[in-house]
Every structure is written in structure tokens, then in C-alpha cells.
Amino acid sequence: MARLCAPTGYMHHSKVHFHEGTGLFFIGDSDADIKAGKDADVTTIGVQWLPNYQAPEFTVEPDHQFGSVADFKSYLEKSVI
């Protein structure tokens, strides 16, 4: 059974450094990663461009999903930067 990440440290870091988590997102390639982001109540981004990504299909649905770095970069340029 996969060990799920606890969002506690992530949320503490975001509160200390990023003004109560505003504008944060959690990037991951596994259901455990996406669940941790959901538990932390931040936008989740599922990625599937790594050579050994974990989830060919996510059972925990990320807010956004990208299959290439180029697509993710385009999203960032349009949405965040």
C-alpha cells in the first residue's frame, strides 16, 4: 500500500512563505501526490511526462493534467506568470 503524503508541512510552508497558500499548486505524477494536494486545499496538477510516471490514469482527479513540459509551460505563461 502506498504511503500518502501528509499536507501539514506543505501548508505550514505555504502559510509562512506564501501568504496563506494563495496561488499555490501541487504538482505530482501519482494518486498519492494529487490526494496530498487536495488535502492541502490547493490546485493540483497531474503530470505524465516523466520517464517513469506513476499513474497512466489518475483515480484522484487533478484540477489540471499535462502530458508534456511544453503544455505545462504554456499553461503557466497564460495563467500564472
C-alpha positions as a LaTeX table, in Angstrom:
\begin{tabular}{lrrr}
\hline
Residue & $x$ (\AA) & $y$ (\AA) & $z$ (\AA) \\
\hline
Met1 & 0.00 & 0.00 & 0.00 \\
Ala2 & 1.34 & 3.41 & $-0.96$ \\
Arg3 & 2.11 & 5.85 & 1.83 \\
Leu4 & 0.16 & 9.06 & 1.36 \\
Cys5 & 1.82 & 12.41 & 1.88 \\
Ala6 & 0.54 & 14.49 & 4.77 \\
Pro7 & $-0.20$ & 18.09 & 3.75 \\
Thr8 & 0.78 & 19.52 & 7.15 \\
Gly9 & 4.35 & 20.52 & 6.27 \\
Tyr10 & 3.33 & 21.83 & 2.87 \\
Met11 & 0.61 & 24.02 & 4.37 \\
His12 & 2.92 & 25.31 & 7.12 \\
His13 & 5.49 & 26.28 & 4.48 \\
Ser14 & 2.83 & 28.00 & 2.36 \\
Lys15 & 1.48 & 29.98 & 5.31 \\
Val16 & 4.93 & 31.12 & 6.34 \\
His17 & 6.22 & 31.94 & 2.86 \\
Phe18 & 3.26 & 32.46 & 0.54 \\
His19 & 0.53 & 34.38 & 2.40 \\
Glu20 & $-1.91$ & 31.68 & 3.48 \\
Gly21 & $-1.44$ & 29.49 & 0.41 \\
Thr22 & $-2.82$ & 31.93 & $-2.16$ \\
Gly23 & $-1.79$ & 30.98 & $-5.68$ \\
Leu24 & $-0.12$ & 27.70 & $-4.73$ \\
Phe25 & $-0.38$ & 24.48 & $-6.64$ \\
Phe26 & 0.79 & 20.94 & $-6.03$ \\
Ile27 & 2.38 & 19.03 & $-8.92$ \\
Gly28 & 2.54 & 15.25 & $-8.92$ \\
Asp29 & 2.58 & 12.10 & $-11.00$ \\
Ser30 & 0.72 & 9.76 & $-8.64$ \\
Asp31 & $-2.66$ & 9.49 & $-6.95$ \\
Ala32 & $-0.90$ & 10.00 & $-3.59$ \\
Asp33 & 0.55 & 13.31 & $-4.84$ \\
Ile34 & $-2.81$ & 14.53 & $-6.11$ \\
Lys35 & $-4.56$ & 13.47 & $-2.89$ \\
Ala36 & $-1.96$ & 15.36 & $-0.83$ \\
Gly37 & $-2.63$ & 18.50 & $-2.86$ \\
Lys38 & $-6.40$ & 18.07 & $-2.49$ \\
Asp39 & $-5.98$ & 17.52 & 1.27 \\
Ala40 & $-3.92$ & 20.73 & 1.41 \\
Asp41 & $-6.75$ & 22.50 & $-0.46$ \\
Val42 & $-4.54$ & 23.81 & $-3.27$ \\
Thr43 & $-4.81$ & 23.49 & $-7.04$ \\
Thr44 & $-3.50$ & 20.11 & $-8.18$ \\
Ile45 & $-1.60$ & 19.43 & $-11.40$ \\
Gly46 & $-1.10$ & 15.89 & $-12.62$ \\
Val47 & 1.94 & 15.36 & $-14.84$ \\
Gln48 & 2.72 & 12.44 & $-17.11$ \\
Trp49 & 5.90 & 13.40 & $-18.93$ \\
Leu50 & 8.41 & 11.79 & $-16.59$ \\
Pro51 & 10.06 & 8.61 & $-17.95$ \\
Asn52 & 8.59 & 6.53 & $-15.11$ \\
Tyr53 & 5.46 & 8.42 & $-14.12$ \\
Gln54 & 3.29 & 6.63 & $-11.59$ \\
Ala55 & $-0.28$ & 6.89 & $-12.87$ \\
Pro56 & $-1.24$ & 6.33 & $-16.52$ \\
Glu57 & $-4.71$ & 7.39 & $-15.34$ \\
Phe58 & $-5.42$ & 9.25 & $-12.13$ \\
Thr59 & $-8.14$ & 7.82 & $-9.88$ \\
Val60 & $-7.98$ & 11.04 & $-7.85$ \\
Glu61 & $-8.79$ & 13.68 & $-10.48$ \\
Pro62 & $-6.27$ & 16.56 & $-10.59$ \\
Asp63 & $-7.52$ & 20.08 & $-11.33$ \\
His64 & $-5.25$ & 20.16 & $-14.40$ \\
Gln65 & $-3.31$ & 17.46 & $-16.21$ \\
Phe66 & $-0.39$ & 17.72 & $-18.65$ \\
Gly67 & 1.45 & 15.17 & $-20.77$ \\
Ser68 & 4.36 & 17.42 & $-21.74$ \\
Val69 & 6.54 & 20.13 & $-20.28$ \\
Ala70 & 5.62 & 22.38 & $-23.23$ \\
Asp71 & 1.90 & 22.15 & $-22.42$ \\
Phe72 & 2.57 & 22.86 & $-18.74$ \\
Lys73 & 4.80 & 25.83 & $-19.61$ \\
Ser74 & 2.09 & 27.23 & $-21.88$ \\
Tyr75 & $-0.45$ & 26.90 & $-19.05$ \\
Leu76 & 1.87 & 28.75 & $-16.67$ \\
Glu77 & 2.50 & 31.55 & $-19.15$ \\
Lys78 & $-1.22$ & 32.06 & $-19.73$ \\
Ser79 & $-2.49$ & 31.52 & $-16.21$ \\
Val80 & 0.14 & 32.36 & $-13.64$ \\
Ile81 & 3.10 & 34.35 & $-14.90$ \\
\hline
\end{tabular}
